[in-house]
Tab-separated table of C-alpha atoms in Angstrom:
chain	number	residue	atom	x	y	z
A	15	UNK	CA	163.204	-129.345	86.056
A	16	UNK	CA	162.294	-125.799	87.144
A	17	UNK	CA	160.567	-125.248	83.862
A	18	UNK	CA	158.355	-128.340	84.435
A	19	UNK	CA	157.529	-127.416	88.074
A	20	UNK	CA	157.533	-123.733	88.899
A	21	UNK	CA	158.747	-122.946	92.393
A	22	UNK	CA	160.610	-126.212	92.845
A	23	UNK	CA	164.417	-126.975	92.817
A	24	UNK	CA	166.457	-129.889	91.595
A	25	UNK	CA	168.706	-131.691	94.206
A	26	UNK	CA	171.693	-129.804	92.687
A	27	UNK	CA	170.000	-126.393	93.000
A	28	UNK	CA	168.848	-127.059	96.489
A	29	UNK	CA	172.344	-128.144	97.492
A	30	UNK	CA	173.888	-124.984	96.053
A	31	UNK	CA	171.393	-122.869	97.895
A	32	UNK	CA	172.052	-124.584	101.172
A	33	UNK	CA	175.862	-124.634	100.631
A	34	UNK	CA	175.998	-128.321	101.181
A	35	UNK	CA	176.582	-131.594	99.111
A	36	UNK	CA	173.658	-133.251	97.445
A	37	UNK	CA	173.979	-136.148	99.916
A	38	UNK	CA	173.231	-133.780	102.795
A	39	UNK	CA	170.144	-132.590	101.111
A	40	UNK	CA	168.809	-136.098	101.378
A	41	UNK	CA	170.066	-136.249	104.986
A	42	UNK	CA	167.764	-133.252	105.718
A	43	UNK	CA	164.856	-135.108	104.148
A	44	UNK	CA	165.507	-138.204	106.311
A	45	UNK	CA	165.537	-135.937	109.505
A	46	UNK	CA	162.271	-134.291	108.520
A	47	UNK	CA	163.839	-130.898	107.985
A	48	UNK	CA	162.953	-130.781	104.268
A	49	UNK	CA	160.234	-132.221	102.062
A	50	UNK	CA	160.858	-133.813	98.683
A	51	UNK	CA	158.860	-134.956	95.663
A	52	UNK	CA	159.911	-137.617	93.181
A	53	UNK	CA	160.181	-136.589	89.556
A	54	UNK	CA	157.371	-138.416	87.671
A	55	UNK	CA	159.098	-141.105	85.526
A	56	UNK	CA	162.590	-139.948	86.694
A	57	UNK	CA	165.113	-140.904	89.328
A	58	UNK	CA	165.667	-137.595	90.982
A	59	UNK	CA	163.668	-135.438	93.469
A	60	UNK	CA	162.509	-131.801	93.604
A	61	UNK	CA	162.270	-129.472	96.522
A	62	UNK	CA	160.001	-126.501	97.320
A	63	UNK	CA	162.115	-123.417	96.790
A	64	UNK	CA	160.587	-121.453	99.689
A	65	UNK	CA	161.104	-124.351	102.116
A	66	UNK	CA	164.752	-124.598	101.007
A	67	UNK	CA	165.328	-120.922	101.362
A	68	UNK	CA	163.820	-120.945	104.781
A	69	UNK	CA	166.076	-123.790	105.906
A	70	UNK	CA	169.064	-121.899	104.534
A	71	UNK	CA	168.166	-118.836	106.543
A	72	UNK	CA	167.640	-120.931	109.807
A	73	UNK	CA	170.959	-122.672	109.313
A	74	UNK	CA	172.791	-119.406	108.918
A	75	UNK	CA	171.024	-117.889	112.023
A	76	UNK	CA	171.849	-120.969	114.090
A	77	UNK	CA	175.382	-121.654	113.027
A	78	UNK	CA	176.688	-118.117	112.180
A	79	UNK	CA	177.871	-119.664	108.860
A	80	UNK	CA	176.840	-119.089	105.294
A	81	UNK	CA	177.675	-120.777	102.026
A	82	UNK	CA	180.502	-119.135	100.150
A	83	UNK	CA	180.304	-118.436	96.402
A	84	UNK	CA	182.288	-121.650	95.855
A	85	UNK	CA	179.760	-123.709	97.847
A	86	UNK	CA	182.101	-124.089	100.852
A	87	UNK	CA	180.850	-123.036	104.364
A	88	UNK	CA	181.879	-119.492	105.325
A	89	UNK	CA	182.092	-118.108	108.816
A	90	UNK	CA	180.948	-114.594	109.700
A	91	UNK	CA	183.883	-112.317	110.797
A	92	UNK	CA	184.384	-108.655	111.422
A	93	UNK	CA	188.186	-108.979	111.172
A	94	UNK	CA	189.600	-109.504	107.648
A	95	UNK	CA	188.285	-108.700	104.166
A	96	UNK	CA	190.384	-109.748	101.107
A	97	UNK	CA	189.176	-107.994	97.953
A	98	UNK	CA	190.890	-107.393	94.578
A	99	UNK	CA	194.501	-107.774	95.694
A	100	UNK	CA	193.981	-105.712	98.774
A	101	UNK	CA	193.109	-106.728	102.338
A	102	UNK	CA	191.653	-104.894	105.249
A	103	UNK	CA	191.538	-105.201	109.060
A	104	UNK	CA	188.189	-104.171	110.356
A	105	UNK	CA	187.643	-102.091	107.190
A	106	UNK	CA	191.026	-100.246	107.312
A	107	UNK	CA	193.645	-100.970	104.623
A	108	UNK	CA	195.885	-103.484	106.366
A	109	UNK	CA	199.129	-102.542	104.465
A	110	UNK	CA	198.653	-98.855	105.505
A	111	UNK	CA	197.827	-99.869	109.028
A	112	UNK	CA	200.985	-101.971	109.292
A	113	UNK	CA	203.141	-99.156	107.738
A	114	UNK	CA	201.985	-96.607	110.306
A	115	UNK	CA	201.410	-98.700	113.373
A	116	UNK	CA	203.400	-101.278	115.368
A	117	UNK	CA	202.546	-104.965	115.572
A	118	UNK	CA	201.176	-104.409	119.102
A	119	UNK	CA	198.932	-101.519	117.897
A	120	UNK	CA	197.620	-103.565	114.944
A	121	UNK	CA	196.894	-106.458	117.376
A	122	UNK	CA	194.875	-104.186	119.612
A	123	UNK	CA	192.906	-102.908	116.606
A	124	UNK	CA	192.045	-106.493	115.582
A	125	UNK	CA	191.091	-107.369	119.073
A	126	UNK	CA	188.999	-104.331	119.973
A	127	UNK	CA	188.464	-102.131	117.029
A	128	UNK	CA	189.904	-99.277	119.090
A	129	UNK	CA	193.393	-97.636	118.566
A	130	UNK	CA	195.922	-98.076	121.333
A	131	UNK	CA	198.860	-95.777	120.580
A	132	UNK	CA	202.099	-96.881	122.134
A	133	UNK	CA	200.789	-100.376	123.208
A	134	UNK	CA	203.453	-102.576	124.711
A	135	UNK	CA	203.039	-106.190	125.838
A	136	UNK	CA	204.685	-107.579	128.931
A	137	UNK	CA	204.604	-110.962	130.604
A	138	UNK	CA	204.792	-111.890	134.216
A	139	UNK	CA	208.087	-113.392	135.313
A	140	UNK	CA	206.265	-116.541	136.613
A	141	UNK	CA	204.681	-117.143	133.217
A	142	UNK	CA	208.033	-116.687	131.446
A	143	UNK	CA	209.964	-118.875	133.865
A	144	UNK	CA	207.490	-121.870	133.484
A	145	UNK	CA	207.447	-121.460	129.765
A	146	UNK	CA	211.264	-121.350	129.456
A	147	UNK	CA	211.811	-124.376	131.684
A	148	UNK	CA	209.351	-126.460	129.586
A	149	UNK	CA	210.801	-125.290	126.262
A	150	UNK	CA	214.390	-125.812	127.422
A	151	UNK	CA	213.529	-129.319	128.430
A	152	UNK	CA	212.962	-130.325	124.878
A	153	UNK	CA	215.485	-132.194	122.803
A	154	UNK	CA	218.213	-130.015	121.242
A	155	UNK	CA	216.912	-130.594	117.623
A	156	UNK	CA	213.467	-129.307	118.527
A	157	UNK	CA	212.010	-126.794	116.093
A	158	UNK	CA	210.748	-123.304	117.114
A	159	UNK	CA	207.071	-124.176	116.550
A	160	UNK	CA	207.449	-127.128	118.901
A	161	UNK	CA	208.972	-124.793	121.496
A	162	UNK	CA	206.229	-122.226	120.987
A	163	UNK	CA	203.440	-124.904	121.431
A	164	UNK	CA	205.084	-126.309	124.568
A	165	UNK	CA	205.524	-122.771	125.895
A	166	UNK	CA	201.918	-121.969	125.375
A	167	UNK	CA	200.659	-124.925	127.316
A	168	UNK	CA	203.218	-124.420	130.095
A	169	UNK	CA	202.128	-120.755	130.432
A	170	UNK	CA	198.593	-122.034	130.769
A	171	UNK	CA	199.442	-124.078	133.840
A	172	UNK	CA	200.768	-120.857	135.449
A	173	UNK	CA	197.501	-119.055	134.861
A	174	UNK	CA	194.661	-120.108	137.241
A	175	UNK	CA	192.304	-117.655	135.403
A	176	UNK	CA	192.821	-119.253	131.992
A	177	UNK	CA	189.267	-120.603	131.892
A	178	UNK	CA	187.731	-117.155	132.219
A	179	UNK	CA	186.522	-116.505	128.648
A	180	UNK	CA	185.129	-113.009	129.275
A	181	UNK	CA	186.471	-110.500	126.676
A	182	UNK	CA	188.613	-108.554	129.126
A	183	UNK	CA	190.111	-111.657	130.555
A	184	UNK	CA	191.078	-113.028	127.162
A	185	UNK	CA	192.515	-109.699	126.100
A	186	UNK	CA	194.651	-109.851	129.307
A	187	UNK	CA	195.835	-113.379	128.371
A	188	UNK	CA	196.639	-112.272	124.798
A	189	UNK	CA	198.756	-109.340	126.039
A	190	UNK	CA	200.886	-111.663	128.187
A	191	UNK	CA	200.934	-114.822	126.070
A	192	UNK	CA	202.648	-113.258	123.002
A	193	UNK	CA	205.713	-111.851	124.883
A	194	UNK	CA	205.865	-115.122	126.838
A	195	UNK	CA	206.111	-117.132	123.625
A	196	UNK	CA	208.838	-114.895	122.430
A	197	UNK	CA	210.809	-115.150	125.783
A	198	UNK	CA	210.622	-118.953	125.576
A	199	UNK	CA	212.770	-118.963	122.416
A	200	UNK	CA	216.506	-119.121	123.054
A	201	UNK	CA	218.328	-115.768	122.469
A	202	UNK	CA	221.141	-115.701	119.809
A	203	UNK	CA	222.084	-112.091	120.485
A	204	UNK	CA	222.113	-109.646	123.318
A	205	UNK	CA	218.520	-109.040	124.762
A	206	UNK	CA	217.281	-105.456	124.832
A	207	UNK	CA	216.894	-103.779	128.252
A	208	UNK	CA	213.588	-102.441	129.408
A	209	UNK	CA	210.228	-102.769	127.844
A	210	UNK	CA	210.889	-103.224	124.139
A	211	UNK	CA	208.489	-103.969	121.302
A	212	UNK	CA	207.853	-107.607	120.327
A	213	UNK	CA	209.829	-107.027	117.066
A	214	UNK	CA	212.934	-106.068	118.962
A	215	UNK	CA	212.615	-108.911	121.408
A	216	UNK	CA	212.018	-111.391	118.585
A	217	UNK	CA	214.982	-110.107	116.654
A	218	UNK	CA	217.376	-111.190	119.448
A	219	UNK	CA	215.914	-114.719	119.136
A	220	UNK	CA	216.361	-114.909	115.455
A	221	UNK	CA	219.453	-112.858	114.318
A	222	UNK	CA	222.955	-112.650	115.600
A	223	UNK	CA	223.397	-109.289	113.781
A	224	UNK	CA	222.955	-105.906	115.581
A	225	UNK	CA	219.492	-104.590	115.279
A	226	UNK	CA	219.346	-101.464	113.052
A	227	UNK	CA	216.259	-99.253	112.689
A	228	UNK	CA	215.527	-100.193	109.094
A	229	UNK	CA	215.639	-103.961	109.762
A	230	UNK	CA	213.534	-103.639	112.948
A	231	UNK	CA	210.914	-101.601	110.966
A	232	UNK	CA	210.774	-104.432	108.358
A	233	UNK	CA	210.419	-107.089	111.026
A	234	UNK	CA	207.698	-105.149	112.889
A	235	UNK	CA	205.835	-104.538	109.628
A	236	UNK	CA	206.038	-108.197	108.700
A	237	UNK	CA	204.544	-109.128	112.100
A	238	UNK	CA	201.773	-106.579	111.646
A	239	UNK	CA	200.920	-107.699	108.071
A	240	UNK	CA	200.820	-111.421	109.166
A	241	UNK	CA	198.504	-111.057	112.159
A	242	UNK	CA	195.517	-112.244	110.285
A	243	UNK	CA	194.586	-113.441	106.755
A	244	UNK	CA	190.899	-114.714	106.886
A	245	UNK	CA	190.248	-118.341	107.534
A	246	UNK	CA	193.509	-120.070	106.896
A	247	UNK	CA	193.737	-123.621	108.150
A	248	UNK	CA	195.375	-122.792	111.420
A	249	UNK	CA	192.784	-120.091	112.094
A	250	UNK	CA	189.966	-122.561	111.463
A	251	UNK	CA	191.525	-124.913	113.918
A	252	UNK	CA	191.542	-122.149	116.506
A	253	UNK	CA	187.912	-121.379	115.889
A	254	UNK	CA	187.016	-125.057	116.254
A	255	UNK	CA	188.846	-125.138	119.625
A	256	UNK	CA	187.214	-121.842	120.670
A	257	UNK	CA	183.750	-123.257	119.656
A	258	UNK	CA	184.330	-126.050	122.179
A	259	UNK	CA	185.202	-123.365	124.702
A	260	UNK	CA	188.776	-124.309	124.908
A	261	UNK	CA	190.768	-121.526	126.792
A	262	UNK	CA	192.947	-119.129	124.728
A	263	UNK	CA	196.214	-120.994	125.434
A	264	UNK	CA	194.647	-124.306	124.133
A	265	UNK	CA	193.259	-122.427	121.085
A	266	UNK	CA	196.518	-120.897	120.190
A	267	UNK	CA	198.124	-124.323	120.716
A	268	UNK	CA	195.633	-125.817	118.160
A	269	UNK	CA	196.673	-123.137	115.587
A	270	UNK	CA	200.333	-123.871	116.233
A	271	UNK	CA	199.828	-127.597	115.649
A	272	UNK	CA	198.270	-126.897	112.182
A	273	UNK	CA	200.844	-124.239	111.309
A	274	UNK	CA	203.571	-126.841	111.504
A	275	UNK	CA	202.067	-128.817	108.656
A	276	UNK	CA	204.169	-128.840	105.429
A	277	UNK	CA	201.304	-127.266	103.423
A	278	UNK	CA	200.878	-124.230	105.784
A	279	UNK	CA	203.746	-122.854	107.743
A	280	UNK	CA	206.743	-124.342	106.002
A	281	UNK	CA	206.532	-122.350	102.820
A	282	UNK	CA	208.756	-119.451	104.051
A	283	UNK	CA	211.478	-121.945	105.033
A	284	UNK	CA	211.412	-123.600	101.583
A	285	UNK	CA	211.702	-120.161	99.974
A	286	UNK	CA	214.577	-119.120	102.375
A	287	UNK	CA	216.567	-122.209	101.330
A	288	UNK	CA	215.852	-121.644	97.701
A	289	UNK	CA	217.143	-118.006	97.906
A	290	UNK	CA	220.271	-119.139	99.695
A	291	UNK	CA	220.831	-121.653	96.773
A	292	UNK	CA	220.246	-118.954	94.223
A	293	UNK	CA	222.815	-116.690	95.931
A	294	UNK	CA	225.306	-119.539	96.022
A	295	UNK	CA	224.942	-120.451	92.407
A	296	UNK	CA	224.695	-116.913	91.092
A	297	UNK	CA	221.424	-117.612	89.040
A	298	UNK	CA	217.941	-118.683	89.636
A	299	UNK	CA	217.713	-120.734	86.396
A	300	UNK	CA	219.306	-124.021	87.682
A	301	UNK	CA	217.510	-123.726	91.067
A	302	UNK	CA	214.047	-123.204	89.445
A	303	UNK	CA	214.804	-126.004	86.907
A	304	UNK	CA	215.551	-128.442	89.834
A	305	UNK	CA	212.339	-127.525	91.650
A	306	UNK	CA	210.268	-128.134	88.547
A	307	UNK	CA	212.162	-131.332	87.609
A	308	UNK	CA	211.325	-132.780	91.120
A	309	UNK	CA	207.658	-132.071	90.409
A	310	UNK	CA	207.486	-129.393	93.118
A	311	UNK	CA	205.981	-125.853	92.798
A	312	UNK	CA	208.504	-122.986	93.060
A	313	UNK	CA	208.182	-121.749	96.658
A	314	UNK	CA	207.094	-118.191	97.252
A	315	UNK	CA	205.094	-117.745	94.047
A	316	UNK	CA	201.421	-117.244	93.500
A	317	UNK	CA	198.489	-117.077	95.973
A	318	UNK	CA	194.994	-118.452	95.616
A	319	UNK	CA	193.491	-115.281	97.148
A	320	UNK	CA	195.308	-112.908	95.023
A	321	UNK	CA	195.113	-112.990	91.247
A	322	UNK	CA	197.878	-110.238	91.117
A	323	UNK	CA	200.596	-109.431	93.439
A	324	UNK	CA	200.294	-110.282	97.188
A	325	UNK	CA	200.059	-106.858	98.838
A	326	UNK	CA	202.049	-108.138	101.847
A	327	UNK	CA	204.872	-109.037	99.696
A	328	UNK	CA	204.852	-105.754	97.918
A	329	UNK	CA	204.945	-103.850	101.231
A	330	UNK	CA	207.941	-105.926	102.590
A	331	UNK	CA	209.902	-105.804	99.436
A	332	UNK	CA	209.641	-101.926	99.481
A	333	UNK	CA	210.944	-101.866	103.069
A	334	UNK	CA	213.781	-104.287	102.198
A	335	UNK	CA	214.834	-101.985	99.316
A	336	UNK	CA	215.867	-99.472	102.073
A	337	UNK	CA	218.267	-101.919	103.681
A	338	UNK	CA	221.692	-101.987	101.723
A	339	UNK	CA	222.582	-105.507	102.869
A	340	UNK	CA	219.301	-106.795	101.381
A	341	UNK	CA	220.205	-105.835	97.837
A	342	UNK	CA	221.765	-109.196	96.773
A	343	UNK	CA	218.747	-111.074	98.285
A	344	UNK	CA	216.287	-108.843	96.532
A	345	UNK	CA	218.007	-109.405	93.167
A	346	UNK	CA	217.963	-113.210	93.815
A	347	UNK	CA	214.136	-113.025	94.553
A	348	UNK	CA	213.530	-110.901	91.367
A	349	UNK	CA	215.541	-113.539	89.473
A	350	UNK	CA	213.402	-116.282	90.759
A	351	UNK	CA	210.204	-114.466	89.833
A	352	UNK	CA	211.481	-113.579	86.291
A	353	UNK	CA	212.795	-117.105	85.576
A	354	UNK	CA	209.571	-118.822	86.738
A	355	UNK	CA	207.578	-116.307	84.645
A	356	UNK	CA	208.829	-117.889	81.448
A	357	UNK	CA	206.907	-121.097	82.504
A	358	UNK	CA	203.941	-119.640	84.425
A	359	UNK	CA	203.262	-115.917	85.119
A	360	UNK	CA	203.072	-115.887	88.925
A	361	UNK	CA	203.665	-113.026	91.364
A	362	UNK	CA	205.710	-113.199	94.460
A	363	UNK	CA	203.803	-113.886	97.563
A	364	UNK	CA	204.567	-113.071	101.326
A	365	UNK	CA	206.525	-116.278	101.787
A	366	UNK	CA	209.106	-115.106	99.269
A	367	UNK	CA	209.241	-111.674	100.811
A	368	UNK	CA	209.541	-113.035	104.265
A	369	UNK	CA	212.378	-115.423	103.107
A	370	UNK	CA	214.204	-112.418	101.619
A	371	UNK	CA	213.846	-110.659	105.077
A	372	UNK	CA	215.292	-113.746	106.922
A	373	UNK	CA	218.094	-114.302	104.539
A	374	UNK	CA	219.123	-110.590	104.449
A	375	UNK	CA	219.036	-110.458	108.346
A	376	UNK	CA	221.158	-113.486	108.893
A	377	UNK	CA	218.330	-115.589	110.355
A	378	UNK	CA	218.027	-119.324	109.953
A	379	UNK	CA	215.529	-120.928	107.499
A	380	UNK	CA	213.017	-121.737	110.342
A	381	UNK	CA	212.829	-117.900	111.208
A	382	UNK	CA	209.961	-117.272	108.777
A	383	UNK	CA	207.792	-119.916	110.578
A	384	UNK	CA	208.656	-118.375	113.857
A	385	UNK	CA	207.715	-114.845	112.673
A	386	UNK	CA	204.416	-116.160	111.154
A	387	UNK	CA	203.595	-118.041	114.295
A	388	UNK	CA	204.190	-115.081	116.767
A	389	UNK	CA	202.352	-112.656	114.399
A	390	UNK	CA	199.387	-114.970	113.743
A	391	UNK	CA	198.928	-115.526	117.533
A	392	UNK	CA	197.270	-112.111	117.603
A	393	UNK	CA	194.808	-113.053	114.797
A	394	UNK	CA	194.099	-116.369	116.380
A	395	UNK	CA	193.118	-114.552	119.659
A	396	UNK	CA	190.889	-112.183	117.592
A	397	UNK	CA	189.133	-115.209	116.037
A	398	UNK	CA	188.733	-116.986	119.413
A	399	UNK	CA	187.232	-113.796	120.833
A	400	UNK	CA	184.601	-113.873	118.031
A	401	UNK	CA	183.981	-117.506	118.407
A	402	UNK	CA	183.437	-117.184	122.223
A	403	UNK	CA	180.578	-114.850	121.458
A	404	UNK	CA	178.848	-117.497	119.200
A	405	UNK	CA	176.823	-120.518	120.062
A	406	UNK	CA	179.004	-123.276	121.641
A	407	UNK	CA	179.956	-126.239	119.483
A	408	UNK	CA	178.564	-124.748	116.253
A	409	UNK	CA	181.723	-125.773	114.413
A	410	UNK	CA	180.565	-129.324	114.438
A	411	UNK	CA	179.760	-130.740	110.867
A	412	UNK	CA	177.936	-133.881	110.485
A	413	UNK	CA	179.848	-136.934	109.095
A	414	UNK	CA	178.523	-138.444	105.857
A	415	UNK	CA	178.832	-142.184	106.500
A	416	UNK	CA	179.824	-144.207	103.356
A	417	UNK	CA	180.844	-147.403	105.032
A	418	UNK	CA	179.039	-150.766	104.833
A	419	UNK	CA	175.397	-150.676	105.962
A	420	UNK	CA	174.634	-152.236	109.372
A	421	UNK	CA	173.860	-154.623	110.859
A	422	UNK	CA	176.962	-156.677	110.213
A	423	UNK	CA	178.185	-159.782	112.026
A	424	UNK	CA	180.746	-159.263	114.766
A	425	UNK	CA	184.318	-159.866	113.460
A	426	UNK	CA	185.721	-163.300	114.210
């Protein structure tokens, strides 16, 4: 059509430029935001290219969003960039940052863009006590993500300043909420005395084994690597909540709710159980065969954002190689990758590496989800801070009604 009418776009071209569906283009026309012209002798319409570009610029200014290369909406962020099998936190290589800095220091970097050497997070006793009582009142079979979500809401009730969304207030909440969540989990080994890092405190909630330096370093690095990873489903939920000006506790609770979905936070647990099965059987072949026969994907393999190896997995596997008791689990993970590669050449992702860590350290299958949730809380707070600085309620798409046209008679 462009050859026939210079300066005009087809419906498909206009939709791609605006980053919306073709139906939305016609919705813009009906609302008077865009003009159209019927194609002589045809069924379609054309649109003035300059007018479409101006509308696209206006939409981006007003919403803070822009169309991604795939045509899906993208949200402006200063936090994480994923590029060519590497990822960066505020422009700094995230793997190197996690290797050299603690989880707390990486969280501070994400929140403020300023280094905070030796950062330690502490929680007030009142907050911890309320969170523990609420979590302990849950049924015995309750999973850790349920406990964390209840603890977050309970802690909110103990904070009369929770509705203060100023940056310093939100940062203060973040620094107390994360240790409160960890404290709400039941300990399975002796708790450390004094002000310990989150990794050490979390260890006592996950593993009955003594905490050695190498294992603690691996856990701390895992937390740091998992703090953020662009707009995952749980992070998007947090930004929607923050867009409605939900306080940080509620925003984190929204993220925890999505994380519990089987397509998001459960992958590490599935990989954990698979590795235990491989160790029991002595070979990955029958385990992988059963996964494929059941029509399931082999857990812990492949990632839509990394054509090659997940850099988080590579970093964790390197640390696990320094822990002698992790050797059998690493062999099992390598066996899974090599066996699955005969069918489809996929690399290990962070779920497999996290599962190797939890199996090697004597943790339950739910531990990877717990680690993920605690780690990602820092990233969720960072995204909430960004969203609080944007126009309220901008994360509010319009529904495309496809039901029967009104008016219809009242149902009998």
